[in-house]
């Protein structure tokens, strides 16, 4: 059974104009003609037509379709892979354009000079050379919060540590105006983006930024949880002691964790609790961790720290015992030992 072009157009929904174009470029040409010269499409022609439309609907261009139809090495999976890659690239470009427009919009431009200023700032942060991006961040004027959105987006994308540090410094100079944007980035699915937002908030260091940081103790990201507990510890929150001790156990940020505990231990109320938490962790830890915990106890003063070190001085692991014994004779534990030693009879 064969059909004229009008019938094909009616049944397939493809316009007669497009059918003629397919014929003109040799993509789908009817194999039959009437005596009057009209195009007649065979069943095989219609099947080819449907295949062409299917490939077009997947995003394949007209110039690519003939090879897809005739190449014996052509595979559907390979075509889908190429189309996926192409579509992702288009999506990324579209998202980049949306991001640019949002940044310009967020700067609340009142005239074209404002728009051009924002675009110039964005281009500076998109320079290929990291040192150029770094200099650009350092050259920004103090207290200009008009383009804080551009600045925050730049620091969230930056991979070079020096440029990122300069941008974080510029964000800190912008102050609390950057906090809502950075807070939103803490829930990003991208690990690096979350961690850059965290570092920028820590750089700001204002009460408002600290409030955001200390609220992250239940966050799904372990780094954000750890930094939240350290921030709480610096403010003297005893509820974070166990979590900070755990950082020493894990050996992740243990030096900073120890510094925070030392600061907290300056409080007579918290020092015993800290020593108890360190001793409890040592009871079930492996030798390497016990040595670290002994070192932490050795940095504390007070009876509880001395008692815990004495227990570790009898540890079956020689390296742990030697570490604890050495620390018992070193400040500040030595001072605590002398304070509790009975006077000579």
Short mmCIF file of the C-alpha atoms (twelve columns), coordinates in Angstrom:
data_MODEL
# 
_entry.id   MODEL 
# 
loop_
_atom_site.group_PDB 
_atom_site.id 
_atom_site.type_symbol 
_atom_site.label_atom_id 
_atom_site.label_alt_id 
_atom_site.label_comp_id 
_atom_site.label_asym_id 
_atom_site.label_seq_id 
_atom_site.Cartn_x 
_atom_site.Cartn_y 
_atom_site.Cartn_z 
_atom_site.pdbx_PDB_model_num 
ATOM 1   C CA . UNK A 1   0.000  0.000  0.000   1 
ATOM 2   C CA . UNK A 2   1.348  3.434  -0.914  1 
ATOM 3   C CA . UNK A 3   0.219  6.951  -0.021  1 
ATOM 4   C CA . UNK A 4   0.432  10.363 -1.587  1 
ATOM 5   C CA . UNK A 5   2.288  13.118 0.258   1 
ATOM 6   C CA . UNK A 6   -0.927 14.661 1.544   1 
ATOM 7   C CA . UNK A 7   -2.053 11.373 3.038   1 
ATOM 8   C CA . UNK A 8   1.313  10.837 4.718   1 
ATOM 9   C CA . UNK A 9   1.196  14.343 6.164   1 
ATOM 10  C CA . UNK A 10  -2.329 13.764 7.510   1 
ATOM 11  C CA . UNK A 11  -1.552 10.406 9.110   1 
ATOM 12  C CA . UNK A 12  1.896  11.196 10.520  1 
ATOM 13  C CA . UNK A 13  1.432  14.826 11.530  1 
ATOM 14  C CA . UNK A 14  4.546  15.784 9.565   1 
ATOM 15  C CA . UNK A 15  3.876  18.758 7.356   1 
ATOM 16  C CA . UNK A 16  4.019  18.373 3.579   1 
ATOM 17  C CA . UNK A 17  6.618  21.135 3.538   1 
ATOM 18  C CA . UNK A 18  8.893  19.086 5.828   1 
ATOM 19  C CA . UNK A 19  8.295  15.950 3.748   1 
ATOM 20  C CA . UNK A 20  9.374  17.834 0.630   1 
ATOM 21  C CA . UNK A 21  12.456 19.064 2.498   1 
ATOM 22  C CA . UNK A 22  13.344 15.480 3.485   1 
ATOM 23  C CA . UNK A 23  12.998 14.498 -0.149  1 
ATOM 24  C CA . UNK A 24  15.107 17.438 -1.325  1 
ATOM 25  C CA . UNK A 25  18.043 16.568 0.962   1 
ATOM 26  C CA . UNK A 26  17.725 12.836 0.231   1 
ATOM 27  C CA . UNK A 27  16.775 11.863 3.763   1 
ATOM 28  C CA . UNK A 28  13.388 10.296 2.986   1 
ATOM 29  C CA . UNK A 29  12.565 10.134 -0.700  1 
ATOM 30  C CA . UNK A 30  9.434  8.367  -1.957  1 
ATOM 31  C CA . UNK A 31  10.332 5.380  -4.075  1 
ATOM 32  C CA . UNK A 32  7.309  5.693  -6.333  1 
ATOM 33  C CA . UNK A 33  5.723  8.337  -8.546  1 
ATOM 34  C CA . UNK A 34  2.299  8.487  -10.089 1 
ATOM 35  C CA . UNK A 35  1.861  8.865  -13.833 1 
ATOM 36  C CA . UNK A 36  1.386  12.571 -13.188 1 
ATOM 37  C CA . UNK A 37  4.658  12.739 -11.241 1 
ATOM 38  C CA . UNK A 38  3.216  12.925 -7.743  1 
ATOM 39  C CA . UNK A 39  5.183  11.428 -4.878  1 
ATOM 40  C CA . UNK A 40  3.949  8.091  -3.540  1 
ATOM 41  C CA . UNK A 41  5.330  6.722  -0.269  1 
ATOM 42  C CA . UNK A 42  5.646  2.975  0.156   1 
ATOM 43  C CA . UNK A 43  5.380  1.205  3.521   1 
ATOM 44  C CA . UNK A 44  9.190  1.062  3.658   1 
ATOM 45  C CA . UNK A 45  9.347  4.840  3.024   1 
ATOM 46  C CA . UNK A 46  6.930  5.488  5.880   1 
ATOM 47  C CA . UNK A 47  8.916  3.225  8.204   1 
ATOM 48  C CA . UNK A 48  12.086 5.155  7.341   1 
ATOM 49  C CA . UNK A 49  10.192 8.379  7.960   1 
ATOM 50  C CA . UNK A 50  9.220  7.219  11.450  1 
ATOM 51  C CA . UNK A 51  12.824 6.267  12.181  1 
ATOM 52  C CA . UNK A 52  13.975 9.725  11.103  1 
ATOM 53  C CA . UNK A 53  11.391 11.412 13.321  1 
ATOM 54  C CA . UNK A 54  12.365 9.183  16.222  1 
ATOM 55  C CA . UNK A 55  16.025 10.145 15.873  1 
ATOM 56  C CA . UNK A 56  15.109 13.812 15.578  1 
ATOM 57  C CA . UNK A 57  12.990 13.621 18.713  1 
ATOM 58  C CA . UNK A 58  16.062 12.328 20.572  1 
ATOM 59  C CA . UNK A 59  18.023 15.382 19.510  1 
ATOM 60  C CA . UNK A 60  19.963 14.103 16.508  1 
ATOM 61  C CA . UNK A 61  20.521 16.710 13.798  1 
ATOM 62  C CA . UNK A 62  19.428 16.175 10.193  1 
ATOM 63  C CA . UNK A 63  23.070 15.981 9.074   1 
ATOM 64  C CA . UNK A 64  23.725 13.126 11.526  1 
ATOM 65  C CA . UNK A 65  20.658 11.031 10.750  1 
ATOM 66  C CA . UNK A 66  21.790 9.473  7.422   1 
ATOM 67  C CA . UNK A 67  24.847 7.932  9.090   1 
ATOM 68  C CA . UNK A 68  22.679 6.673  11.925  1 
ATOM 69  C CA . UNK A 69  20.412 4.987  9.403   1 
ATOM 70  C CA . UNK A 70  23.113 3.409  7.246   1 
ATOM 71  C CA . UNK A 71  26.256 2.952  9.381   1 
ATOM 72  C CA . UNK A 72  26.575 -0.726 10.287  1 
ATOM 73  C CA . UNK A 73  28.614 0.245  13.344  1 
ATOM 74  C CA . UNK A 74  25.903 2.576  14.579  1 
ATOM 75  C CA . UNK A 75  24.335 1.466  17.881  1 
ATOM 76  C CA . UNK A 76  21.373 2.837  19.715  1 
ATOM 77  C CA . UNK A 77  23.315 2.861  23.005  1 
ATOM 78  C CA . UNK A 78  26.152 4.836  21.443  1 
ATOM 79  C CA . UNK A 79  23.703 7.343  19.999  1 
ATOM 80  C CA . UNK A 80  21.982 7.743  23.380  1 
ATOM 81  C CA . UNK A 81  25.357 8.267  25.074  1 
ATOM 82  C CA . UNK A 82  26.290 11.015 22.610  1 
ATOM 83  C CA . UNK A 83  22.906 12.683 22.953  1 
ATOM 84  C CA . UNK A 84  23.124 12.547 26.739  1 
ATOM 85  C CA . UNK A 85  26.542 14.205 26.665  1 
ATOM 86  C CA . UNK A 86  25.300 16.874 24.275  1 
ATOM 87  C CA . UNK A 87  22.171 17.509 26.327  1 
ATOM 88  C CA . UNK A 88  24.153 17.794 29.561  1 
ATOM 89  C CA . UNK A 89  26.461 20.294 27.893  1 
ATOM 90  C CA . UNK A 90  23.496 22.385 26.722  1 
ATOM 91  C CA . UNK A 91  21.974 22.165 30.195  1 
ATOM 92  C CA . UNK A 92  25.225 23.265 31.818  1 
ATOM 93  C CA . UNK A 93  25.436 26.282 29.479  1 
ATOM 94  C CA . UNK A 94  21.812 27.149 30.207  1 
ATOM 95  C CA . UNK A 95  22.391 26.865 33.947  1 
ATOM 96  C CA . UNK A 96  25.475 29.055 33.655  1 
ATOM 97  C CA . UNK A 97  23.421 31.677 31.836  1 
ATOM 98  C CA . UNK A 98  20.723 31.490 34.522  1 
ATOM 99  C CA . UNK A 99  23.392 31.869 37.196  1 
ATOM 100 C CA . UNK A 100 24.830 34.928 35.450  1 
ATOM 101 C CA . UNK A 101 21.424 36.548 35.101  1 
ATOM 102 C CA . UNK A 102 20.565 35.806 38.726  1 
ATOM 103 C CA . UNK A 103 23.799 37.388 39.889  1 
ATOM 104 C CA . UNK A 104 23.170 40.500 37.838  1 
ATOM 105 C CA . UNK A 105 19.576 40.625 39.107  1 
ATOM 106 C CA . UNK A 106 20.686 40.170 42.722  1 
ATOM 107 C CA . UNK A 107 22.937 43.222 42.448  1 
ATOM 108 C CA . UNK A 108 19.743 45.279 41.934  1 
ATOM 109 C CA . UNK A 109 21.136 47.341 39.054  1 
ATOM 110 C CA . UNK A 110 19.461 50.675 38.552  1 
ATOM 111 C CA . UNK A 111 21.171 51.574 35.287  1 
ATOM 112 C CA . UNK A 112 23.397 50.094 32.597  1 
ATOM 113 C CA . UNK A 113 26.602 51.190 34.372  1 
ATOM 114 C CA . UNK A 114 25.575 49.006 37.323  1 
ATOM 115 C CA . UNK A 115 24.971 46.059 35.011  1 
ATOM 116 C CA . UNK A 116 28.333 46.545 33.329  1 
ATOM 117 C CA . UNK A 117 30.077 46.798 36.724  1 
ATOM 118 C CA . UNK A 118 28.584 43.471 37.787  1 
ATOM 119 C CA . UNK A 119 29.483 41.813 34.481  1 
ATOM 120 C CA . UNK A 120 33.044 43.135 34.803  1 
ATOM 121 C CA . UNK A 121 33.277 41.661 38.297  1 
ATOM 122 C CA . UNK A 122 32.030 38.296 37.037  1 
ATOM 123 C CA . UNK A 123 34.549 38.265 34.187  1 
ATOM 124 C CA . UNK A 124 37.361 39.012 36.596  1 
ATOM 125 C CA . UNK A 125 36.460 35.952 38.638  1 
ATOM 126 C CA . UNK A 126 36.249 33.849 35.474  1 
ATOM 127 C CA . UNK A 127 39.806 34.630 34.340  1 
ATOM 128 C CA . UNK A 128 41.729 31.482 33.433  1 
ATOM 129 C CA . UNK A 129 44.784 32.484 35.463  1 
ATOM 130 C CA . UNK A 130 44.304 31.841 39.209  1 
ATOM 131 C CA . UNK A 131 46.647 34.682 40.195  1 
ATOM 132 C CA . UNK A 132 44.487 37.085 38.173  1 
ATOM 133 C CA . UNK A 133 41.407 35.911 40.053  1 
ATOM 134 C CA . UNK A 134 43.294 36.315 43.319  1 
ATOM 135 C CA . UNK A 135 44.367 39.891 42.496  1 
ATOM 136 C CA . UNK A 136 40.836 40.682 41.389  1 
ATOM 137 C CA . UNK A 137 39.458 39.611 44.790  1 
ATOM 138 C CA . UNK A 138 42.099 41.595 46.666  1 
ATOM 139 C CA . UNK A 139 41.340 44.742 44.657  1 
ATOM 140 C CA . UNK A 140 37.679 44.934 45.665  1 
ATOM 141 C CA . UNK A 141 36.698 47.990 47.739  1 
ATOM 142 C CA . UNK A 142 35.731 47.617 51.383  1 
ATOM 143 C CA . UNK A 143 32.099 47.416 52.383  1 
ATOM 144 C CA . UNK A 144 30.610 47.277 48.861  1 
ATOM 145 C CA . UNK A 145 27.803 44.773 49.271  1 
ATOM 146 C CA . UNK A 146 26.121 45.397 45.933  1 
ATOM 147 C CA . UNK A 147 27.735 42.425 44.249  1 
ATOM 148 C CA . UNK A 148 27.950 40.071 47.205  1 
ATOM 149 C CA . UNK A 149 26.097 37.416 45.178  1 
ATOM 150 C CA . UNK A 150 28.808 37.450 42.503  1 
ATOM 151 C CA . UNK A 151 31.499 37.256 45.155  1 
ATOM 152 C CA . UNK A 152 29.856 34.354 47.000  1 
ATOM 153 C CA . UNK A 153 29.324 32.406 43.791  1 
ATOM 154 C CA . UNK A 154 32.971 32.948 42.892  1 
ATOM 155 C CA . UNK A 155 34.248 31.625 46.220  1 
ATOM 156 C CA . UNK A 156 31.922 28.617 46.002  1 
ATOM 157 C CA . UNK A 157 33.387 27.671 42.606  1 
ATOM 158 C CA . UNK A 158 37.052 28.493 43.186  1 
ATOM 159 C CA . UNK A 159 39.450 25.530 43.211  1 
ATOM 160 C CA . UNK A 160 42.800 27.291 43.555  1 
ATOM 161 C CA . UNK A 161 43.607 27.620 47.288  1 
ATOM 162 C CA . UNK A 162 45.286 31.035 46.999  1 
ATOM 163 C CA . UNK A 163 42.505 32.559 44.943  1 
ATOM 164 C CA . UNK A 164 39.927 30.932 47.226  1 
ATOM 165 C CA . UNK A 165 41.622 32.443 50.273  1 
ATOM 166 C CA . UNK A 166 41.547 35.921 48.737  1 
ATOM 167 C CA . UNK A 167 37.895 35.518 47.812  1 
ATOM 168 C CA . UNK A 168 36.993 34.273 51.288  1 
ATOM 169 C CA . UNK A 169 38.752 37.332 52.698  1 
ATOM 170 C CA . UNK A 170 36.717 39.573 50.383  1 
ATOM 171 C CA . UNK A 171 33.530 37.776 51.481  1 
ATOM 172 C CA . UNK A 172 34.467 38.374 55.115  1 
ATOM 173 C CA . UNK A 173 34.879 42.075 54.366  1 
ATOM 174 C CA . UNK A 174 31.390 42.078 52.862  1 
ATOM 175 C CA . UNK A 175 30.177 40.885 56.265  1 
ATOM 176 C CA . UNK A 176 26.816 39.460 57.193  1 
ATOM 177 C CA . UNK A 177 25.285 40.279 53.797  1 
ATOM 178 C CA . UNK A 178 26.921 37.089 52.475  1 
ATOM 179 C CA . UNK A 179 25.582 34.817 55.222  1 
ATOM 180 C CA . UNK A 180 22.177 33.885 53.662  1 
ATOM 181 C CA . UNK A 181 23.805 32.832 50.377  1 
ATOM 182 C CA . UNK A 182 26.517 30.842 52.146  1 
ATOM 183 C CA . UNK A 183 23.945 29.221 54.419  1 
ATOM 184 C CA . UNK A 184 21.932 28.076 51.395  1 
ATOM 185 C CA . UNK A 185 25.098 26.533 49.906  1 
ATOM 186 C CA . UNK A 186 25.561 24.363 53.007  1 
ATOM 187 C CA . UNK A 187 22.767 22.141 51.644  1 
ATOM 188 C CA . UNK A 188 24.310 21.821 48.189  1 
ATOM 189 C CA . UNK A 189 24.650 18.241 46.856  1 
ATOM 190 C CA . UNK A 190 28.219 19.157 45.883  1 
ATOM 191 C CA . UNK A 191 30.724 18.369 48.679  1 
ATOM 192 C CA . UNK A 192 33.259 20.981 47.586  1 
ATOM 193 C CA . UNK A 193 30.622 23.697 47.386  1 
ATOM 194 C CA . UNK A 194 29.421 22.914 50.930  1 
ATOM 195 C CA . UNK A 195 32.949 22.947 52.317  1 
ATOM 196 C CA . UNK A 196 33.821 26.247 50.624  1 
ATOM 197 C CA . UNK A 197 30.685 27.799 52.087  1 
ATOM 198 C CA . UNK A 198 31.712 26.484 55.500  1 
ATOM 199 C CA . UNK A 199 35.190 28.002 55.252  1 
ATOM 200 C CA . UNK A 200 33.766 31.340 54.140  1 
ATOM 201 C CA . UNK A 201 31.375 31.423 57.102  1 
ATOM 202 C CA . UNK A 202 34.239 30.639 59.463  1 
ATOM 203 C CA . UNK A 203 36.210 33.459 57.870  1 
ATOM 204 C CA . UNK A 204 33.389 35.928 58.520  1 
ATOM 205 C CA . UNK A 205 33.395 34.960 62.182  1 
ATOM 206 C CA . UNK A 206 30.593 37.325 63.216  1 
ATOM 207 C CA . UNK A 207 27.946 36.371 65.794  1 
ATOM 208 C CA . UNK A 208 25.472 35.765 62.963  1 
ATOM 209 C CA . UNK A 209 27.935 33.484 61.147  1 
ATOM 210 C CA . UNK A 210 28.707 31.662 64.406  1 
ATOM 211 C CA . UNK A 211 25.006 31.088 64.947  1 
ATOM 212 C CA . UNK A 212 24.767 29.362 61.555  1 
ATOM 213 C CA . UNK A 213 27.848 27.238 62.227  1 
ATOM 214 C CA . UNK A 214 26.804 26.052 65.672  1 
ATOM 215 C CA . UNK A 215 23.445 24.892 64.293  1 
ATOM 216 C CA . UNK A 216 25.095 22.281 62.047  1 
ATOM 217 C CA . UNK A 217 25.714 19.542 64.621  1 
ATOM 218 C CA . UNK A 218 23.049 17.321 62.995  1 
ATOM 219 C CA . UNK A 219 24.095 17.995 59.399  1 
ATOM 220 C CA . UNK A 220 24.514 14.982 57.085  1 
ATOM 221 C CA . UNK A 221 28.059 16.120 56.188  1 
ATOM 222 C CA . UNK A 222 30.560 14.892 58.829  1 
ATOM 223 C CA . UNK A 223 32.922 17.802 58.199  1 
ATOM 224 C CA . UNK A 224 30.151 20.325 58.849  1 
ATOM 225 C CA . UNK A 225 29.165 18.461 62.015  1 
ATOM 226 C CA . UNK A 226 32.760 18.456 63.242  1 
ATOM 227 C CA . UNK A 227 33.254 22.164 62.572  1 
ATOM 228 C CA . UNK A 228 29.971 22.904 64.325  1 
ATOM 229 C CA . UNK A 229 31.120 21.106 67.467  1 
ATOM 230 C CA . UNK A 230 34.462 22.911 67.386  1 
ATOM 231 C CA . UNK A 231 32.639 26.226 67.088  1 
ATOM 232 C CA . UNK A 232 30.432 25.271 70.025  1 
ATOM 233 C CA . UNK A 233 33.457 24.182 72.002  1 
ATOM 234 C CA . UNK A 234 35.112 27.543 71.501  1 
ATOM 235 C CA . UNK A 235 32.031 29.157 73.005  1 
ATOM 236 C CA . UNK A 236 32.312 26.837 76.033  1 
ATOM 237 C CA . UNK A 237 29.443 24.476 75.201  1 
ATOM 238 C CA . UNK A 238 30.038 21.361 77.329  1 
ATOM 239 C CA . UNK A 239 27.626 19.322 75.192  1 
ATOM 240 C CA . UNK A 240 30.228 19.215 72.418  1 
ATOM 241 C CA . UNK A 241 33.031 17.724 74.526  1 
ATOM 242 C CA . UNK A 242 32.366 14.097 73.535  1 
ATOM 243 C CA . UNK A 243 32.159 14.990 69.839  1 
ATOM 244 C CA . UNK A 244 35.437 16.934 70.026  1 
ATOM 245 C CA . UNK A 245 37.145 14.028 71.813  1 
ATOM 246 C CA . UNK A 246 35.892 11.799 69.000  1 
ATOM 247 C CA . UNK A 247 37.809 13.981 66.531  1 
ATOM 248 C CA . UNK A 248 40.999 13.189 68.446  1 
ATOM 249 C CA . UNK A 249 40.104 9.487  68.373  1 
ATOM 250 C CA . UNK A 250 39.537 9.600  64.617  1 
ATOM 251 C CA . UNK A 251 42.672 11.658 64.027  1 
ATOM 252 C CA . UNK A 252 40.743 14.153 61.854  1 
ATOM 253 C CA . UNK A 253 41.510 17.688 62.875  1 
ATOM 254 C CA . UNK A 254 42.832 16.352 66.165  1 
ATOM 255 C CA . UNK A 255 45.331 19.200 66.670  1 
ATOM 256 C CA . UNK A 256 42.607 21.815 66.420  1 
ATOM 257 C CA . UNK A 257 40.314 19.677 68.563  1 
ATOM 258 C CA . UNK A 258 42.999 19.521 71.250  1 
ATOM 259 C CA . UNK A 259 43.435 23.292 71.136  1 
ATOM 260 C CA . UNK A 260 39.701 23.749 71.639  1 
ATOM 261 C CA . UNK A 261 39.674 21.329 74.570  1 
ATOM 262 C CA . UNK A 262 42.614 23.150 76.157  1 
ATOM 263 C CA . UNK A 263 40.691 26.392 75.888  1 
ATOM 264 C CA . UNK A 264 37.585 24.803 77.398  1 
ATOM 265 C CA . UNK A 265 39.645 23.239 80.213  1 
ATOM 266 C CA . UNK A 266 40.532 26.710 81.457  1 
ATOM 267 C CA . UNK A 267 37.105 26.540 83.084  1 
ATOM 268 C CA . UNK A 268 37.320 24.700 86.400  1 
ATOM 269 C CA . UNK A 269 33.834 23.321 85.753  1 
ATOM 270 C CA . UNK A 270 34.745 21.785 82.387  1 
ATOM 271 C CA . UNK A 271 38.278 20.484 83.026  1 
ATOM 272 C CA . UNK A 272 37.169 17.362 84.985  1 
ATOM 273 C CA . UNK A 273 34.532 16.514 82.398  1 
ATOM 274 C CA . UNK A 274 37.067 16.801 79.572  1 
ATOM 275 C CA . UNK A 275 39.593 14.580 81.390  1 
ATOM 276 C CA . UNK A 276 36.870 12.015 82.066  1 
ATOM 277 C CA . UNK A 277 35.823 11.994 78.386  1 
ATOM 278 C CA . UNK A 278 39.431 11.492 77.242  1 
ATOM 279 C CA . UNK A 279 39.968 8.676  79.763  1 
ATOM 280 C CA . UNK A 280 36.722 6.953  78.748  1 
ATOM 281 C CA . UNK A 281 37.726 7.093  75.073  1 
ATOM 282 C CA . UNK A 282 41.160 5.618  75.897  1 
ATOM 283 C CA . UNK A 283 39.583 2.616  77.625  1 
ATOM 284 C CA . UNK A 284 38.366 1.157  74.323  1 
ATOM 285 C CA . UNK A 285 40.851 2.630  71.830  1 
ATOM 286 C CA . UNK A 286 43.753 0.994  70.012  1 
ATOM 287 C CA . UNK A 287 47.361 1.804  71.049  1 
ATOM 288 C CA . UNK A 288 47.898 4.567  68.521  1 
ATOM 289 C CA . UNK A 289 44.745 6.345  69.634  1 
ATOM 290 C CA . UNK A 290 45.618 5.827  73.314  1 
ATOM 291 C CA . UNK A 291 48.916 7.620  72.717  1 
ATOM 292 C CA . UNK A 292 47.068 10.566 71.181  1 
ATOM 293 C CA . UNK A 293 44.622 10.650 74.069  1 
ATOM 294 C CA . UNK A 294 47.489 10.492 76.547  1 
ATOM 295 C CA . UNK A 295 48.988 13.511 74.796  1 
ATOM 296 C CA . UNK A 296 45.674 15.330 75.144  1 
ATOM 297 C CA . UNK A 297 45.520 14.502 78.859  1 
ATOM 298 C CA . UNK A 298 49.082 15.697 79.280  1 
ATOM 299 C CA . UNK A 299 48.062 19.148 78.067  1 
ATOM 300 C CA . UNK A 300 45.471 19.466 80.851  1 
ATOM 301 C CA . UNK A 301 45.936 20.305 84.495  1 
ATOM 302 C CA . UNK A 302 43.870 18.958 87.359  1 
ATOM 303 C CA . UNK A 303 43.477 15.850 89.447  1 
ATOM 304 C CA . UNK A 304 41.320 13.995 86.902  1 
ATOM 305 C CA . UNK A 305 43.924 14.382 84.135  1 
ATOM 306 C CA . UNK A 306 46.676 13.149 86.446  1 
ATOM 307 C CA . UNK A 307 44.623 10.139 87.528  1 
ATOM 308 C CA . UNK A 308 43.905 9.204  83.910  1 
ATOM 309 C CA . UNK A 309 47.576 9.520  82.974  1 
ATOM 310 C CA . UNK A 310 48.585 7.303  85.902  1 
ATOM 311 C CA . UNK A 311 46.239 4.612  84.616  1 
ATOM 312 C CA . UNK A 312 47.741 4.916  81.137  1 
ATOM 313 C CA . UNK A 313 51.230 4.735  82.655  1 
ATOM 314 C CA . UNK A 314 50.386 1.124  83.566  1 
ATOM 315 C CA . UNK A 315 49.147 0.333  80.034  1 
ATOM 316 C CA . UNK A 316 50.179 -3.054 78.647  1 
ATOM 317 C CA . UNK A 317 51.303 -1.368 75.441  1 
ATOM 318 C CA . UNK A 318 54.852 -0.108 76.195  1 
ATOM 319 C CA . UNK A 319 54.637 2.928  73.902  1 
ATOM 320 C CA . UNK A 320 51.442 4.110  75.607  1 
ATOM 321 C CA . UNK A 321 52.877 3.570  79.085  1 
ATOM 322 C CA . UNK A 322 56.105 5.405  78.221  1 
ATOM 323 C CA . UNK A 323 54.155 8.341  76.773  1 
ATOM 324 C CA . UNK A 324 51.952 8.619  79.864  1 
ATOM 325 C CA . UNK A 325 54.918 8.398  82.257  1 
ATOM 326 C CA . UNK A 326 56.766 11.117 80.402  1 
ATOM 327 C CA . UNK A 327 53.734 13.354 80.497  1 
ATOM 328 C CA . UNK A 328 53.273 12.812 84.209  1 
ATOM 329 C CA . UNK A 329 56.601 14.548 84.738  1 
ATOM 330 C CA . UNK A 330 55.847 17.432 82.400  1 
ATOM 331 C CA . UNK A 331 53.823 20.614 82.865  1 
ATOM 332 C CA . UNK A 332 50.933 21.167 83.366  1 
ATOM 333 C CA . UNK A 333 50.246 17.695 84.794  1 
ATOM 334 C CA . UNK A 334 53.278 17.897 87.047  1 
ATOM 335 C CA . UNK A 335 51.867 21.029 88.666  1 
ATOM 336 C CA . UNK A 336 48.586 19.234 89.305  1 
ATOM 337 C CA . UNK A 337 50.457 16.262 90.804  1 
ATOM 338 C CA . UNK A 338 52.333 18.507 93.203  1 
ATOM 339 C CA . UNK A 339 49.076 20.226 94.145  1 
ATOM 340 C CA . UNK A 340 47.492 16.972 95.302  1 
ATOM 341 C CA . UNK A 341 50.620 15.356 96.808  1 
ATOM 342 C CA . UNK A 342 50.330 15.110 100.639 1 
ATOM 343 C CA . UNK A 343 52.683 17.300 102.655 1 
ATOM 344 C CA . UNK A 344 55.606 15.468 104.306 1 
ATOM 345 C CA . UNK A 345 54.779 14.134 107.755 1 
# 
